[in-house]
Tab-separated table of C-alpha atoms in Angstrom:
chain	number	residue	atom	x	y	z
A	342	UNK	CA	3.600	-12.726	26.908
A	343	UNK	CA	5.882	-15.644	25.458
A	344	UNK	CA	2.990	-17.400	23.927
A	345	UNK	CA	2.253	-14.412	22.195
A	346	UNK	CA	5.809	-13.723	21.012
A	347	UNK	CA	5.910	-17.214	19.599
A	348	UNK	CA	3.044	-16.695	17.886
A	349	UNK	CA	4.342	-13.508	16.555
A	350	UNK	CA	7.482	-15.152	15.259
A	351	UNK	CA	5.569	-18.332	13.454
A	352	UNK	CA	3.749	-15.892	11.533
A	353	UNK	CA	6.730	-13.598	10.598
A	354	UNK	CA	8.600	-16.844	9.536
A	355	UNK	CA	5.568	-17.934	7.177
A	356	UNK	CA	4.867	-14.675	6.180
A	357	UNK	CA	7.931	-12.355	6.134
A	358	UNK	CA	6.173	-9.383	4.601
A	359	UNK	CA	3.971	-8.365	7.273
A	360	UNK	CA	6.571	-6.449	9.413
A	361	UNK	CA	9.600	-5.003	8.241
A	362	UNK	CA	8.226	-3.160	5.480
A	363	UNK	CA	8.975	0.480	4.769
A	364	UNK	CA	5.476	0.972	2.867
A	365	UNK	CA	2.216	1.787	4.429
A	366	UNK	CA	-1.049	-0.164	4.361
A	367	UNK	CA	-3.373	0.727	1.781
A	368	UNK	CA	-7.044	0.432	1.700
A	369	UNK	CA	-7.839	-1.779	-0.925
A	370	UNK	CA	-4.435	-3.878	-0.864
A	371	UNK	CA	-5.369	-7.167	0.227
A	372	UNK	CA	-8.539	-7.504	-1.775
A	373	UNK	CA	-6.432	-6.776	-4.982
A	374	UNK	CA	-3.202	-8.953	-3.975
A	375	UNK	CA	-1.350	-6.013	-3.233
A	376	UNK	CA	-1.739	-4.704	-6.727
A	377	UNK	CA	-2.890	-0.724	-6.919
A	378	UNK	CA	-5.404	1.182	-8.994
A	379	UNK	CA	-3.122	3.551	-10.787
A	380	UNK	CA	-5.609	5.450	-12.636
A	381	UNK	CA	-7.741	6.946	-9.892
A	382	UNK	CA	-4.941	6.392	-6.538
A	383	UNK	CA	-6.194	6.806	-2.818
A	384	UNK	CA	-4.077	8.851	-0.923
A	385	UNK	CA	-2.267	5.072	0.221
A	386	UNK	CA	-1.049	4.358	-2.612
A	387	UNK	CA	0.296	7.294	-3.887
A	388	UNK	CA	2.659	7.374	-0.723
A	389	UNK	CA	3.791	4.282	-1.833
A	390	UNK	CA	3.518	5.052	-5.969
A	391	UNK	CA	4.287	8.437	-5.957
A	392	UNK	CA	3.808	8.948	-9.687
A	393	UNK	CA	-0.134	7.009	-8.969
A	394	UNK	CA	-2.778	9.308	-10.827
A	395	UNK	CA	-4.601	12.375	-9.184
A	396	UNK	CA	-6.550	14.822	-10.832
A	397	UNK	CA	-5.336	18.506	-11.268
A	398	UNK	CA	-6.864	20.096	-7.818
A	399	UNK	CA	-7.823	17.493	-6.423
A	400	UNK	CA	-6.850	15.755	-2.371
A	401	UNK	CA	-7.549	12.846	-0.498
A	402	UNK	CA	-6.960	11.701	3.264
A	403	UNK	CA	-7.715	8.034	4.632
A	404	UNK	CA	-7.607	6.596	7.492
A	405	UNK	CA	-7.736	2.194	8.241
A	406	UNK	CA	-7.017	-0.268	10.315
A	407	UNK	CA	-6.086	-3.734	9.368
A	408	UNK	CA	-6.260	-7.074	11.651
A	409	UNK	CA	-3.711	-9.805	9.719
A	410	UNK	CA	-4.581	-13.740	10.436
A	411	UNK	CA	-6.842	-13.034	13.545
A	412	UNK	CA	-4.507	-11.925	15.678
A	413	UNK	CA	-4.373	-8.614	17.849
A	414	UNK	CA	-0.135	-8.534	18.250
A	415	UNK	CA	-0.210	-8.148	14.311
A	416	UNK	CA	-2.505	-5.155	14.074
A	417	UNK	CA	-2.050	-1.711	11.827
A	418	UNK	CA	-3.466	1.446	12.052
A	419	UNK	CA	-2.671	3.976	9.294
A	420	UNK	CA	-3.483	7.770	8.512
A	421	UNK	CA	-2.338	9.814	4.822
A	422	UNK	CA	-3.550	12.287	2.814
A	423	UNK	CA	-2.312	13.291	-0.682
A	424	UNK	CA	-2.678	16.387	-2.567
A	425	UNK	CA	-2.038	18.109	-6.233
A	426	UNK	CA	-1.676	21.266	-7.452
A	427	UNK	CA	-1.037	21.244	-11.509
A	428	UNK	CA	2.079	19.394	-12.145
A	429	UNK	CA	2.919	18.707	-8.321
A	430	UNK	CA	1.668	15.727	-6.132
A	431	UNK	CA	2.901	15.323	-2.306
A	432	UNK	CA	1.483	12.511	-0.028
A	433	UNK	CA	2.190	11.863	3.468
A	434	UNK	CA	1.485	8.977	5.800
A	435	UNK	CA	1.870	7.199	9.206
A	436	UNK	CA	1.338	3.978	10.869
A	437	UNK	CA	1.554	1.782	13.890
A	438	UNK	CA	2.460	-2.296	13.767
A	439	UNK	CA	2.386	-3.984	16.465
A	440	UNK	CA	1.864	-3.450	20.290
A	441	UNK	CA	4.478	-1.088	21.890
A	442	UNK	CA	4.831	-3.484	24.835
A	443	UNK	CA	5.858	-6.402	22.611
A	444	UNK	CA	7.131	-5.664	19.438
A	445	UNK	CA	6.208	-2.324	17.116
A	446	UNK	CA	6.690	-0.333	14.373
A	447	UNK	CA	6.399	3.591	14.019
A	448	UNK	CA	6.583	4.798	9.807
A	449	UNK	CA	6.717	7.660	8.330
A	450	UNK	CA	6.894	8.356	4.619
A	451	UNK	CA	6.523	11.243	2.304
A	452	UNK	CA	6.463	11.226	-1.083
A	453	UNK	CA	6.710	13.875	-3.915
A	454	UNK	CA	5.780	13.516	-7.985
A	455	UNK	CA	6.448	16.274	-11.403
A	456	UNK	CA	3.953	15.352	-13.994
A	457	UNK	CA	5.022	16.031	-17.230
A	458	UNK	CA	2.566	15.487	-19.926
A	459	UNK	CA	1.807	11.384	-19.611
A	460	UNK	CA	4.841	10.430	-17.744
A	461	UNK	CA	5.650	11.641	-14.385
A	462	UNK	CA	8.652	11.052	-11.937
A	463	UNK	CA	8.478	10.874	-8.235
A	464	UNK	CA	10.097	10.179	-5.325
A	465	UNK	CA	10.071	8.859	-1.799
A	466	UNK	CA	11.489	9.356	1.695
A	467	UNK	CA	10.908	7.314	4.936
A	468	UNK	CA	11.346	6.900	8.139
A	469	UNK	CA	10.759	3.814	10.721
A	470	UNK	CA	11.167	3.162	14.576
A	471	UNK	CA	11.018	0.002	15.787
A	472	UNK	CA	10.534	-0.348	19.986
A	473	UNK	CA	10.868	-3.383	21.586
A	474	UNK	CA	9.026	-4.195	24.844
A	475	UNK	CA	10.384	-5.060	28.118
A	476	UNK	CA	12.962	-2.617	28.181
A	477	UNK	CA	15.195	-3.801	25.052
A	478	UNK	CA	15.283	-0.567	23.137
A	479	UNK	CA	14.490	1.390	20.353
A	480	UNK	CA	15.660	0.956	17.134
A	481	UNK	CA	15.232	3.309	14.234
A	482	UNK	CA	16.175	3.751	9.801
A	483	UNK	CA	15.805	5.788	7.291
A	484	UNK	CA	15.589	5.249	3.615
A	485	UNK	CA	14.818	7.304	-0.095
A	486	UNK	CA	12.688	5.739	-3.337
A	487	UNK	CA	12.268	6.617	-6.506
A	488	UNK	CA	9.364	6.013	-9.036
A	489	UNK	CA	8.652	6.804	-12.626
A	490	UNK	CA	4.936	6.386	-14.551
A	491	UNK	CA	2.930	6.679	-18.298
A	492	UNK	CA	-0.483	6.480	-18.405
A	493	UNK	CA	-2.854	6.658	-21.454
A	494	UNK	CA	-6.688	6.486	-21.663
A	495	UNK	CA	-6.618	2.984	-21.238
A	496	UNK	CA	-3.381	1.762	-20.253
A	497	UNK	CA	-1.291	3.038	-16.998
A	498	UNK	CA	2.639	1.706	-15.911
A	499	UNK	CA	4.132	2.453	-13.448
A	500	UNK	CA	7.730	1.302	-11.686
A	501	UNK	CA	9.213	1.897	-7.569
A	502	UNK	CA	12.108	1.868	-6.672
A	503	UNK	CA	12.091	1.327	-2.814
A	504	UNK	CA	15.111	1.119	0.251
A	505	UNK	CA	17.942	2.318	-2.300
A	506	UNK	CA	19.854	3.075	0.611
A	507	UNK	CA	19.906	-0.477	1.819
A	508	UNK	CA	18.652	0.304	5.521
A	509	UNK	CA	19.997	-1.066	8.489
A	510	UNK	CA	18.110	-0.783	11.712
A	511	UNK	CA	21.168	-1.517	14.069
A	512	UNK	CA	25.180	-1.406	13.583
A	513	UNK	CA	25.139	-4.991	13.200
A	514	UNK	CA	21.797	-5.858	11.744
A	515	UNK	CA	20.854	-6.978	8.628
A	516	UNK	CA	20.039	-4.971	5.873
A	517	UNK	CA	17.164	-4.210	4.099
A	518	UNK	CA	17.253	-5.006	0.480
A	519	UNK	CA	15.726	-2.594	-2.529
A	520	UNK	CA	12.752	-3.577	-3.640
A	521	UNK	CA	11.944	-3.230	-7.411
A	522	UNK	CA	8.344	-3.307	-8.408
A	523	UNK	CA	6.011	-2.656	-11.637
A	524	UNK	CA	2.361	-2.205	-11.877
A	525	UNK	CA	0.220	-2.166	-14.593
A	526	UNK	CA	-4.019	-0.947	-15.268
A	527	UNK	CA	-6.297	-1.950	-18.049
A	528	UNK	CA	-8.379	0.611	-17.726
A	529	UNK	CA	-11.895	-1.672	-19.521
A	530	UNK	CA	-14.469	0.194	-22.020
A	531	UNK	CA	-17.134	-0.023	-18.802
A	532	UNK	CA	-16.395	0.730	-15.250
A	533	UNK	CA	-13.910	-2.149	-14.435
A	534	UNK	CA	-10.179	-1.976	-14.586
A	535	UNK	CA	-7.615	-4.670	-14.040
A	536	UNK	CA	-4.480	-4.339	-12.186
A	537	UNK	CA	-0.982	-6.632	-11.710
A	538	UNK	CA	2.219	-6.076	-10.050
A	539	UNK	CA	5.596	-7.951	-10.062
A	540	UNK	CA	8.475	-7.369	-7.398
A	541	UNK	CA	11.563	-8.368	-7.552
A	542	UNK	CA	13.760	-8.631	-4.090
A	543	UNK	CA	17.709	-9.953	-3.943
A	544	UNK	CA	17.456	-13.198	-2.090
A	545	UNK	CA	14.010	-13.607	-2.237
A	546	UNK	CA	11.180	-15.292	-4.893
A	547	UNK	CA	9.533	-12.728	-7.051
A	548	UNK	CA	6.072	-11.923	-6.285
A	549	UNK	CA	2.951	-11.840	-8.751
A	550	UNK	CA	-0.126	-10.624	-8.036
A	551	UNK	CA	-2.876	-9.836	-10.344
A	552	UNK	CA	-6.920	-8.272	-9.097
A	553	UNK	CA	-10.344	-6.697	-10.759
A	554	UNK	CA	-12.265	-4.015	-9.632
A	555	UNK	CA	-15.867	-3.054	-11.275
A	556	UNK	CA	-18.471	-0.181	-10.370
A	557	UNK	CA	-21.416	-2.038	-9.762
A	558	UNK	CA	-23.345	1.157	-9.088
A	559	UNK	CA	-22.994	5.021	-8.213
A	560	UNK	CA	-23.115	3.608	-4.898
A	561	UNK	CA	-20.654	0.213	-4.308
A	562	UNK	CA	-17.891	-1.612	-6.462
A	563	UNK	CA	-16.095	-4.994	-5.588
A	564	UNK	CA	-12.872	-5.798	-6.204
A	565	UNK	CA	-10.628	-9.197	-6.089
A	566	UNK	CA	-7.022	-10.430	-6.671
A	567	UNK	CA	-4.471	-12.804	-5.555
A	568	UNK	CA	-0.905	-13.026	-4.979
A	569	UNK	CA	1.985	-15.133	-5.151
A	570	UNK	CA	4.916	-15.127	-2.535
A	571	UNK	CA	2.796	-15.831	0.085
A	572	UNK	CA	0.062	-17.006	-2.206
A	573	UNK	CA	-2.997	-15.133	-0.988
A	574	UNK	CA	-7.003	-15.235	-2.419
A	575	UNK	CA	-8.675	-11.717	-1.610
A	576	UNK	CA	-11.908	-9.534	-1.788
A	577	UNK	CA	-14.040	-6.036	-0.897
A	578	UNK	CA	-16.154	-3.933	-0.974
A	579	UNK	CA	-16.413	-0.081	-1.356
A	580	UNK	CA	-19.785	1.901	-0.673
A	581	UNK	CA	-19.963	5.445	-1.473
A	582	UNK	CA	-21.328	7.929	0.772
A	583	UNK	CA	-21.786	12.028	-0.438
A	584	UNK	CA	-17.723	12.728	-0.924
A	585	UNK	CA	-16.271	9.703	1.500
A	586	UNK	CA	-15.815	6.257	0.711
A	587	UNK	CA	-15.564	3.064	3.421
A	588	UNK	CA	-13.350	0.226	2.012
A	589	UNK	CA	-13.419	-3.332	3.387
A	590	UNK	CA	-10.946	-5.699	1.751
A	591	UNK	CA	-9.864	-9.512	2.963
A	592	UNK	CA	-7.569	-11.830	2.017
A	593	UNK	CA	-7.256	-15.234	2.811
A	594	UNK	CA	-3.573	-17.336	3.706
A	595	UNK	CA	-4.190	-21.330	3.066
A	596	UNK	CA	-2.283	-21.836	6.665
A	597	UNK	CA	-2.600	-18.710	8.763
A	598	UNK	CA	-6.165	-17.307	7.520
A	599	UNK	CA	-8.180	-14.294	7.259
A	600	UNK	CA	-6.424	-10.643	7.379
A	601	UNK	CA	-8.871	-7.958	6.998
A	602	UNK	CA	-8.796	-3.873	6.294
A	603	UNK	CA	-11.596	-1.215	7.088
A	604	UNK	CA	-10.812	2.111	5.773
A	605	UNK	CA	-12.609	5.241	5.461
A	606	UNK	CA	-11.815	8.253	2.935
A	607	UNK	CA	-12.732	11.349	2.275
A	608	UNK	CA	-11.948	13.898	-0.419
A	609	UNK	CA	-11.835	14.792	-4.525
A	610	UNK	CA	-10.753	10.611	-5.551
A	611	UNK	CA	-14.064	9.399	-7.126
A	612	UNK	CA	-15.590	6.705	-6.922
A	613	UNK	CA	-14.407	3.339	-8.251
A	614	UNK	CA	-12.588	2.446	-11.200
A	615	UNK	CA	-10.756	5.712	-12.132
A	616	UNK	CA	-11.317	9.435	-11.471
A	617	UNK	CA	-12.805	12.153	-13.914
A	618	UNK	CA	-8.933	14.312	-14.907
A	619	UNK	CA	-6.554	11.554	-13.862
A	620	UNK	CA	-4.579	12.058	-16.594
A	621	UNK	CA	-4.716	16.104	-16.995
């Protein structure tokens, strides 16, 4: 048990943003250095980006777990499913970090977006619980977000606005600090898009991250990005099958290694790039 805790807290040093985070995993994260496809959003991201594109109609649920730097005490399993009905989109998610008998983390978020022509305006709402093994306790926060998107046929922005509230988990405790982030999609002239992101933290380094993803075939595309802040290299893969989709992305930390995420979906996103109606 304390080797494993040390090991726990050498990673968390090197790599702060693996635990502590009030956003859920999504499927194609690491592969893309954390960047998101705006123009055709799994039901992941648009927990995180509320104001992410879904057609008029159409759902999505997901499912994934994800291993980060080989080692068991840092695994994630996650669960959402997003929905939209004319100018409303709500998402909902969950996930576990963590073993409960040494150190995890319970979240829940919800998130809501009003499109309005090409912009839209959305907002979200989360919950985590944090148990400690060996008797120490449970700990537990809440915190809002806010997000705001424009999207053309080629071109999608988007902005979060994430732990307004400035969360503390304990009377005494630090705080969490709002997060401000921006993503951006080329959306190409063939079946390829490219995606960035920039956040901005008090106290911290800003973080750049930049990826590609192309439809090789109605069957598989590949994607790849990389990050800043930790600096990260990553990859996948998606293969299509009838109206699911299973997603394996990687990423790669020059000290600590490999992370990995296998997702499967299921629902009205299609496949690759961007989505048939995104923007209606």
């Amino acid at each position: 048990m304390r080797k494993h805790f040390l090991a726990y807290l050498v990673v968390i040093c090197c790599c702060p943003a693996v635990s502590g985070s009030f956003d859920l995993i999504t499927s194609r994260g690491l592969g893309l250095g954390h960047s998101v496809v705006l123009s055709g959003s799994s039901a992941s991201v648009l927990v995180n980006v509320p104001t992410g594109g879904l057609a008029s109609g159409a759902w999505h649920f997901e499912c994934g777990y994800d291993r980060r730097f080989g080692l068991s005490d840092l695994d994630n399993v996650f669960v959402s499913g997003a929905k939209r009905w004319r100018w409303l989109t709500v998402g909902v998610g969950a996930s576990q970090f963590g073993k409960t008998d040494l150190y995890a983390e319970q979240l829940l978020k919800g998130s809501l977006a009003f499109h309005l022509d090409s912009l839209t305006f959305g907002g979200t709402l989360s919950a985590m619980q944090v148990q400690i093994g060996n008797g120490y306790g449970t700990l537990r926060a809440a915190t809002v977000g806010a997000g705001a998107s424009w999207r053309s046929r080629r071109f999608f922005a988007a902005a979060t606005f994430d732990n307004l509230t400035s969360p503390s988990l304990a009377e005494y405790s630090p705080t969490v600090k709002p997060i401000y982030s921006a993503y951006a999609e080329l959306i190409g002239l063939g079946s390829y898009s490219i995606t960035s992101r920039a956040t901005f933290e008090d106290l911290q380094k800003p973080s750049f991250a930049g990826g590609l993803i192309v439809q090789v075939s109605n069957r598989a595309s590949i994607f790849g990005g990389v990050s800043t802040e930790p600096m990260e290299y990553g990859g996948g893969v998606e293969m299509y099958i009838r109206s699911g989709v299973i997603t394996y992305a990687t990423s790669v930390h020059p000290v600590l290694g490999l992370s990995h995420t296998v997702s499967f979906g299921l629902g009205s996103v299609s496949r690759g790039r961007t989505q048939k109606g995104a923007f209606d």
